[in-house]
Amino acid sequence: MEEEKMGWGSSLSVPSIQEILRNDSISVPERFIQEEKDRPQLVSENLPDSPEIPVIDFSLLAKGDEDERRKLDLACKEWGFFQISNHGIEKEVLHQMKIAVSTFFQLPLEEKNKFAMAENDIQGFGQAYVVSEEQKLDWNDMIYLKTLPSEIRNFKFWPLTCPGFKEAVDKYSTEVQNVAAEIYANLSILMGLGREGLKELQGEIKQGIRMSIYPSCSRPDLVLGISPHSDGSALTLLLQDDEITALQIKHKESWVNVKPIPDSLVVNVGDAIEILSNGVYKSIEHRAITNEKKDRISIAAFVFPDEEQEIGPLESMVDELHCPRRYRKIKYVDYIRQIMAMKMEGKAHTDIVKLEIK
Ligand code: OGA
Ligand code: NI
């Protein structure tokens, strides 16, 4: 009963792409072939003059540097995405986290299925956002775990037998949470509150991590690693493969590649910050393509408000004359449940709480 109450929704169960490929690594099954309008246009998207997302120097931000904070403000307004350098998380911690994830995905399916998602939750090994049998499937396998604070962990879904897994997640989740907290504090200031303002209003931020494998694909032109979506989080911090460009974001109506900077993190504004900021900061649609030659791993840490908190535009971001209230208030868990039951299809998730502006 308690668990049912805590659930964030459910997703239909789908076959593991790694397992499909183990039997036949050449064919692309019908259910994974995107409709023509949704397929990635691989050639034009690799244009050398494609614009690049902003880079923020975290060490300056942490020192209270105002120029850097202004850069953060601009990045969240104009891009909704940025990369952070000098975040201070040791390379070894990043490396161990990547190893832990790749070790997990190398386990036999039977073993991974021991951590399969439950009917009424999105934690565990499986797929989220699959809401119909007709829906096209994404070329990835994933495991999602709630990680922080540690009381919200449900070890039923944790591959504790996987060597080094728990240690790596313990360390990485804590460090990435500290980075997130500093960005949160800076956003608080930018939104007219004190450093601790958001925390005082919303409580301690929580964290869940989505670990994904995007196996190499014989036809990257036909499939998507992950379909276009925005994140329901407050912020997302993504650790990705240093070598493979796969993440793409919608910027001024076009898909723009996020070229990895080794050992940096990609950060994006999620729906909750878009709503809290009254739409000043944007939760941008993004997707990932696949690579013809190499498997890719990514680790997305979502930080999010307490489920029982209401989210709505901060008073400091509303000005009836120049910047009227754009979203209604909603309890965070209700927001998440609603978006989990939707496929995005080009519409913003935040539309469900948009107010009509007269
Ligand atoms: C996500 C996501 C992108 C990637 O997990 O929400 O957008 O590159 N991942 O894996
Ligand atoms: Ni995402």
Short mmCIF file of C-alpha atoms and ligand atoms in Angstrom, two decimals:
data_model
loop_
_atom_site.label_atom_id
_atom_site.label_comp_id
_atom_site.label_asym_id
_atom_site.label_seq_id
_atom_site.Cartn_x
_atom_site.Cartn_y
_atom_site.Cartn_z
CA MET A 1 0.00 0.00 0.00
CA GLU A 2 2.71 2.40 1.04
CA GLU A 3 4.66 1.57 -2.07
CA GLU A 4 1.64 2.11 -4.26
CA LYS A 5 1.21 5.52 -2.72
CA MET A 6 4.84 6.40 -3.43
CA GLY A 7 4.82 5.18 -7.03
CA TRP A 8 5.42 7.69 -9.79
CA GLY A 9 3.41 5.77 -12.33
CA SER A 10 4.10 2.82 -14.51
CA SER A 11 5.39 1.97 -17.93
CA LEU A 12 4.63 -0.98 -20.21
CA SER A 13 7.28 -3.62 -20.17
CA VAL A 14 9.41 -3.80 -23.31
CA PRO A 15 12.13 -6.15 -24.56
CA SER A 16 15.76 -5.37 -23.73
CA ILE A 17 17.54 -3.94 -26.76
CA GLN A 18 20.83 -5.47 -25.61
CA GLU A 19 19.17 -8.88 -25.63
CA ILE A 20 17.64 -8.36 -29.08
CA LEU A 21 21.10 -7.45 -30.38
CA ARG A 22 22.72 -10.45 -28.78
CA ASN A 23 20.64 -12.63 -31.09
CA ASP A 24 20.85 -10.42 -34.18
CA SER A 25 23.04 -7.35 -34.23
CA ILE A 26 22.22 -6.30 -37.79
CA SER A 27 18.47 -6.07 -38.22
CA VAL A 28 16.53 -3.15 -36.81
CA PRO A 29 13.21 -4.43 -35.48
CA GLU A 30 10.13 -2.61 -36.74
CA ARG A 31 9.13 -1.23 -33.35
CA PHE A 32 12.38 0.73 -33.14
CA ILE A 33 12.16 2.35 -36.58
CA GLN A 34 11.05 5.93 -36.12
CA GLU A 35 8.54 7.56 -38.39
CA GLU A 36 10.30 9.52 -41.08
CA LYS A 37 9.58 12.94 -39.55
CA ASP A 38 11.19 11.85 -36.26
CA ARG A 39 14.36 10.30 -37.67
CA PRO A 40 17.65 12.06 -36.97
CA GLN A 41 19.14 13.79 -40.00
CA LEU A 42 22.66 12.69 -39.42
CA VAL A 43 24.50 14.57 -42.14
CA SER A 44 23.15 18.07 -41.72
CA GLU A 45 23.40 17.84 -37.95
CA ASN A 46 27.12 17.38 -38.03
CA LEU A 47 27.79 20.72 -39.64
CA PRO A 48 31.02 22.14 -38.25
CA ASP A 49 29.55 25.57 -37.62
CA SER A 50 26.81 24.29 -35.37
CA PRO A 51 26.55 26.57 -32.30
CA GLU A 52 27.85 25.26 -29.00
CA ILE A 53 26.15 25.32 -25.64
CA PRO A 54 27.64 27.59 -22.94
CA VAL A 55 30.37 26.38 -20.61
CA ILE A 56 30.26 27.51 -16.97
CA ASP A 57 33.30 27.39 -14.73
CA PHE A 58 31.93 25.83 -11.57
CA SER A 59 34.87 26.84 -9.42
CA LEU A 60 34.13 30.52 -10.12
CA LEU A 61 30.45 30.03 -9.39
CA ALA A 62 31.30 28.42 -6.06
CA LYS A 63 33.50 31.42 -5.20
CA GLY A 64 30.57 33.75 -5.74
CA ASP A 65 31.90 35.27 -8.95
CA GLU A 66 29.19 37.55 -10.28
CA ASP A 67 30.21 37.42 -13.93
CA GLU A 68 30.00 33.65 -13.86
CA ARG A 69 26.60 33.83 -12.17
CA ARG A 70 25.43 36.13 -14.98
CA LYS A 71 26.66 33.56 -17.49
CA LEU A 72 24.61 30.94 -15.67
CA ASP A 73 21.56 33.20 -15.85
CA LEU A 74 21.97 33.67 -19.59
CA ALA A 75 22.63 29.97 -20.19
CA CYS A 76 19.42 28.99 -18.37
CA LYS A 77 17.39 31.65 -20.19
CA GLU A 78 18.68 31.19 -23.70
CA TRP A 79 19.72 27.54 -23.81
CA GLY A 80 18.30 25.69 -20.82
CA PHE A 81 21.54 23.68 -21.10
CA PHE A 82 25.20 24.23 -20.27
CA GLN A 83 28.32 22.22 -19.53
CA ILE A 84 30.28 22.71 -16.33
CA SER A 85 34.02 22.55 -16.10
CA ASN A 86 36.07 22.51 -12.87
CA HIS A 87 33.26 20.91 -10.90
CA GLY A 88 35.83 19.40 -8.56
CA ILE A 89 34.59 15.79 -8.71
CA GLU A 90 37.68 13.63 -9.04
CA LYS A 91 38.23 11.83 -12.31
CA GLU A 92 38.49 8.57 -10.45
CA VAL A 93 34.96 9.01 -9.04
CA LEU A 94 33.58 9.62 -12.54
CA HIS A 95 35.54 6.68 -13.87
CA GLN A 96 34.35 4.27 -11.16
CA MET A 97 30.76 5.34 -11.76
CA LYS A 98 31.07 4.62 -15.48
CA ILE A 99 32.66 1.25 -14.75
CA ALA A 100 29.87 0.36 -12.29
CA VAL A 101 27.23 1.12 -14.90
CA SER A 102 28.95 -0.74 -17.67
CA THR A 103 29.51 -3.74 -15.37
CA PHE A 104 25.81 -3.79 -14.60
CA PHE A 105 24.80 -3.76 -18.25
CA GLN A 106 27.19 -6.62 -18.98
CA LEU A 107 25.30 -8.91 -16.59
CA PRO A 108 23.16 -11.60 -18.19
CA LEU A 109 19.54 -10.54 -18.73
CA GLU A 110 18.34 -13.01 -16.15
CA GLU A 111 20.47 -11.26 -13.55
CA LYS A 112 19.39 -7.75 -14.56
CA ASN A 113 15.76 -8.82 -14.47
CA LYS A 114 16.10 -9.44 -10.75
CA PHE A 115 16.00 -5.64 -10.48
CA ALA A 116 13.15 -5.18 -12.95
CA MET A 117 10.80 -2.25 -12.50
CA ALA A 118 7.73 -3.00 -10.46
CA GLU A 119 4.28 -2.52 -11.98
CA ASN A 120 3.55 0.68 -10.13
CA ASP A 121 6.92 2.39 -10.08
CA ILE A 122 9.62 3.63 -12.38
CA GLN A 123 12.54 2.51 -10.26
CA GLY A 124 14.53 -0.45 -11.47
CA PHE A 125 15.67 -1.98 -14.76
CA GLY A 126 13.25 -1.37 -17.64
CA GLN A 127 11.80 1.56 -19.59
CA ALA A 128 9.92 4.68 -18.60
CA TYR A 129 7.35 6.59 -20.66
CA VAL A 130 6.12 3.57 -22.64
CA VAL A 131 2.39 4.16 -22.64
CA SER A 132 1.09 2.24 -25.66
CA GLU A 133 1.85 -0.94 -27.58
CA GLU A 134 2.05 1.08 -30.82
CA GLN A 135 4.59 3.56 -29.53
CA LYS A 136 8.05 3.45 -31.16
CA LEU A 137 10.73 2.21 -28.82
CA ASP A 138 14.01 3.86 -27.93
CA TRP A 139 17.35 2.17 -28.55
CA ASN A 140 18.45 1.95 -24.93
CA ASP A 141 18.24 -0.13 -21.79
CA MET A 142 18.20 1.65 -18.46
CA ILE A 143 18.00 1.34 -14.72
CA TYR A 144 16.58 4.14 -12.59
CA LEU A 145 17.27 4.38 -8.86
CA LYS A 146 16.32 6.94 -6.26
CA THR A 147 19.59 7.76 -4.55
CA LEU A 148 19.35 10.68 -2.10
CA PRO A 149 18.66 11.29 0.68
CA SER A 150 19.58 7.71 1.52
CA GLU A 151 16.23 7.08 3.27
CA ILE A 152 14.47 7.08 -0.11
CA ARG A 153 16.64 4.28 -1.48
CA ASN A 154 14.81 1.08 -2.24
CA PHE A 155 17.53 -1.57 -2.32
CA LYS A 156 15.17 -4.06 -3.90
CA PHE A 157 16.13 -2.44 -7.20
CA TRP A 158 19.86 -2.05 -6.52
CA PRO A 159 22.25 -4.56 -8.10
CA LEU A 160 24.17 -4.98 -4.86
CA THR A 161 25.87 -8.13 -6.09
CA CYS A 162 27.50 -6.17 -8.88
CA PRO A 163 31.07 -5.52 -7.68
CA GLY A 164 31.76 -1.91 -6.73
CA PHE A 165 28.31 -0.73 -7.76
CA LYS A 166 27.02 0.54 -4.43
CA GLU A 167 30.34 2.17 -3.49
CA ALA A 168 30.51 3.99 -6.83
CA VAL A 169 26.92 5.22 -6.60
CA ASP A 170 27.36 6.28 -2.95
CA LYS A 171 30.34 8.41 -3.80
CA TYR A 172 29.13 9.81 -7.10
CA SER A 173 25.61 10.64 -5.93
CA THR A 174 26.95 12.59 -2.95
CA GLU A 175 29.44 14.56 -4.99
CA VAL A 176 27.05 15.37 -7.77
CA GLN A 177 24.48 16.48 -5.18
CA ASN A 178 26.97 19.01 -3.81
CA VAL A 179 27.48 20.39 -7.29
CA ALA A 180 23.71 20.56 -7.81
CA ALA A 181 23.26 22.34 -4.46
CA GLU A 182 25.73 25.06 -5.48
CA ILE A 183 23.92 25.61 -8.78
CA TYR A 184 20.63 25.67 -6.88
CA ALA A 185 22.04 28.31 -4.51
CA ASN A 186 23.15 30.45 -7.45
CA LEU A 187 19.76 30.10 -9.12
CA SER A 188 18.15 31.10 -5.84
CA ILE A 189 20.12 34.34 -5.86
CA LEU A 190 19.31 34.93 -9.51
CA MET A 191 15.62 34.45 -8.78
CA GLY A 192 15.68 37.15 -6.13
CA LEU A 193 16.04 34.94 -3.06
CA GLY A 194 18.99 34.38 -0.75
CA ARG A 195 21.46 31.55 -1.41
CA GLU A 196 19.39 29.21 0.73
CA GLY A 197 16.07 30.61 -0.51
CA LEU A 198 14.96 27.72 -2.68
CA LYS A 199 15.97 25.25 -0.04
CA GLU A 200 14.05 27.11 2.63
CA LEU A 201 10.95 27.19 0.46
CA GLN A 202 11.18 23.72 -1.01
CA GLY A 203 13.16 21.67 1.45
CA GLU A 204 16.23 19.59 0.69
CA ILE A 205 16.49 18.49 -2.94
CA LYS A 206 16.23 14.79 -3.68
CA GLN A 207 18.02 12.79 -6.32
CA GLY A 208 17.45 9.87 -8.64
CA ILE A 209 19.89 8.50 -11.20
CA ARG A 210 19.02 7.08 -14.60
CA MET A 211 21.83 4.93 -15.96
CA SER A 212 21.51 4.07 -19.61
CA ILE A 213 23.24 2.06 -22.27
CA TYR A 214 22.76 2.95 -25.90
CA PRO A 215 24.13 -0.02 -27.83
CA SER A 216 25.71 0.62 -31.23
CA CYS A 217 23.17 0.47 -34.02
CA SER A 218 23.64 -0.67 -37.63
CA ARG A 219 21.21 2.08 -38.76
CA PRO A 220 21.55 5.19 -36.58
CA ASP A 221 19.58 7.08 -39.25
CA LEU A 222 16.40 5.11 -38.43
CA VAL A 223 16.29 5.02 -34.64
CA LEU A 224 16.58 7.24 -31.58
CA GLY A 225 18.58 6.45 -28.46
CA ILE A 226 16.07 8.44 -26.43
CA SER A 227 13.07 10.24 -27.94
CA PRO A 228 12.57 13.99 -27.52
CA HIS A 229 11.51 14.86 -23.99
CA SER A 230 12.05 17.43 -21.30
CA ASP A 231 13.12 16.37 -17.82
CA GLY A 232 10.58 16.51 -15.00
CA SER A 233 13.39 17.27 -12.55
CA ALA A 234 14.47 20.62 -11.13
CA LEU A 235 17.94 20.15 -12.64
CA THR A 236 19.63 17.26 -14.43
CA LEU A 237 23.38 16.65 -14.32
CA LEU A 238 24.57 14.28 -17.02
CA LEU A 239 27.81 12.36 -17.10
CA GLN A 240 28.31 11.04 -20.58
CA ASP A 241 30.82 9.24 -22.71
CA ASP A 242 33.78 11.50 -23.51
CA GLU A 243 34.15 10.32 -27.10
CA ILE A 244 30.69 10.04 -28.59
CA THR A 245 28.48 12.95 -29.59
CA ALA A 246 24.89 11.79 -29.21
CA LEU A 247 22.91 14.21 -27.07
CA GLN A 248 21.04 16.86 -29.04
CA ILE A 249 19.00 19.77 -27.78
CA LYS A 250 16.33 21.92 -29.40
CA HIS A 251 17.69 25.40 -29.84
CA LYS A 252 15.86 27.99 -31.93
CA GLU A 253 13.81 25.27 -33.64
CA SER A 254 16.86 23.17 -34.64
CA TRP A 255 18.60 20.18 -33.13
CA VAL A 256 22.05 21.13 -31.84
CA ASN A 257 24.70 18.58 -30.84
CA VAL A 258 26.15 18.67 -27.35
CA LYS A 259 29.78 17.85 -28.01
CA PRO A 260 31.22 16.22 -24.89
CA ILE A 261 33.99 18.00 -23.05
CA PRO A 262 35.95 15.25 -21.30
CA ASP A 263 35.25 14.96 -17.54
CA SER A 264 32.74 17.79 -17.53
CA LEU A 265 29.04 17.47 -16.74
CA VAL A 266 26.12 18.59 -18.88
CA VAL A 267 23.49 20.39 -16.84
CA ASN A 268 19.97 21.22 -17.87
CA VAL A 269 17.04 23.07 -16.39
CA GLY A 270 14.14 20.72 -15.66
CA ASP A 271 10.41 21.40 -15.62
CA ALA A 272 10.35 22.25 -11.89
CA ILE A 273 12.81 25.15 -12.28
CA GLU A 274 10.95 26.34 -15.37
CA ILE A 275 7.78 26.50 -13.28
CA LEU A 276 9.46 28.04 -10.19
CA SER A 277 11.14 30.67 -12.37
CA ASN A 278 7.79 31.48 -14.00
CA GLY A 279 9.16 30.41 -17.38
CA VAL A 280 12.25 32.63 -17.31
CA TYR A 281 14.47 29.53 -17.27
CA LYS A 282 13.58 26.95 -19.87
CA SER A 283 13.25 23.18 -19.66
CA ILE A 284 14.38 22.34 -23.15
CA GLU A 285 13.45 19.37 -25.30
CA HIS A 286 16.34 17.03 -25.96
CA ARG A 287 17.03 13.58 -27.40
CA ALA A 288 19.94 11.24 -28.06
CA ILE A 289 20.95 9.52 -31.27
CA THR A 290 22.87 6.26 -31.53
CA ASN A 291 26.34 5.49 -32.79
CA GLU A 292 27.05 3.03 -35.56
CA LYS A 293 30.27 1.69 -34.07
CA LYS A 294 30.23 2.09 -30.32
CA ASP A 295 28.00 1.48 -27.33
CA ARG A 296 27.45 4.60 -25.25
CA ILE A 297 26.78 4.90 -21.54
CA SER A 298 25.19 7.89 -19.86
CA ILE A 299 24.40 8.68 -16.25
CA ALA A 300 21.71 11.28 -15.60
CA ALA A 301 21.33 12.54 -12.03
CA PHE A 302 17.94 14.20 -11.63
CA VAL A 303 17.54 16.49 -8.66
CA PHE A 304 13.95 17.17 -7.73
CA PRO A 305 11.78 18.73 -5.01
CA ASP A 306 10.08 16.74 -2.31
CA GLU A 307 7.06 14.89 -3.73
CA GLU A 308 4.68 16.51 -1.27
CA GLN A 309 5.82 20.06 -2.06
CA GLU A 310 3.73 22.31 -4.19
CA ILE A 311 5.57 23.92 -7.05
CA GLY A 312 4.49 27.15 -8.64
CA PRO A 313 6.11 30.41 -9.74
CA LEU A 314 8.11 32.12 -6.98
CA GLU A 315 6.56 35.41 -5.90
CA SER A 316 9.83 37.14 -6.74
CA MET A 317 9.47 36.00 -10.38
CA VAL A 318 5.92 37.26 -10.83
CA ASP A 319 5.06 40.82 -11.63
CA GLU A 320 1.47 41.24 -12.72
CA LEU A 321 2.38 44.03 -15.12
CA HIS A 322 5.50 42.77 -16.89
CA CYS A 323 5.70 39.14 -16.04
CA PRO A 324 2.30 37.69 -15.14
CA ARG A 325 1.97 34.29 -13.50
CA ARG A 326 2.34 31.67 -16.21
CA TYR A 327 1.79 28.40 -14.32
CA ARG A 328 -0.63 27.17 -11.71
CA LYS A 329 0.58 25.50 -8.55
CA ILE A 330 0.71 21.74 -8.43
CA LYS A 331 1.90 19.17 -5.93
CA TYR A 332 5.14 17.82 -7.35
CA VAL A 333 4.13 14.17 -7.18
CA ASP A 334 0.93 14.95 -9.13
CA TYR A 335 2.97 16.70 -11.79
CA ILE A 336 5.33 13.75 -12.17
CA ARG A 337 2.52 11.23 -12.32
CA GLN A 338 0.83 13.17 -15.10
CA ILE A 339 3.92 13.58 -17.25
CA MET A 340 4.91 9.95 -16.78
CA ALA A 341 1.65 8.95 -18.42
CA MET A 342 2.34 11.12 -21.50
CA LYS A 343 4.54 10.82 -24.54
CA MET A 344 5.88 14.21 -25.36
CA GLU A 345 5.44 14.55 -29.13
CA GLY A 346 6.71 18.07 -29.45
CA LYS A 347 4.50 19.57 -26.73
CA ALA A 348 6.09 20.85 -23.53
CA HIS A 349 5.23 18.81 -20.44
CA THR A 350 4.86 22.08 -18.57
CA ASP A 351 1.84 22.86 -20.78
CA ILE A 352 -0.26 20.88 -18.30
CA VAL A 353 0.20 23.64 -15.71
CA LYS A 354 0.30 26.64 -18.10
CA LEU A 355 -2.17 29.39 -17.40
CA GLU A 356 -3.79 31.29 -20.19
CA ILE A 357 -2.34 34.77 -20.27
CA LYS A 358 -4.93 37.40 -20.97
C1 OGA B 1 17.68 11.53 -19.81
C2 OGA B 1 18.44 12.03 -20.98
C3 OGA B 1 20.34 11.91 -22.42
C4 OGA B 1 21.49 11.04 -22.69
O1 OGA B 1 18.05 10.47 -19.28
O2 OGA B 1 16.71 12.20 -19.42
O3 OGA B 1 18.04 13.00 -21.57
O4 OGA B 1 22.35 11.48 -23.45
N1 OGA B 1 19.55 11.40 -21.35
O5 OGA B 1 21.54 9.93 -22.18
NI NI B 2 16.54 13.98 -20.39
#
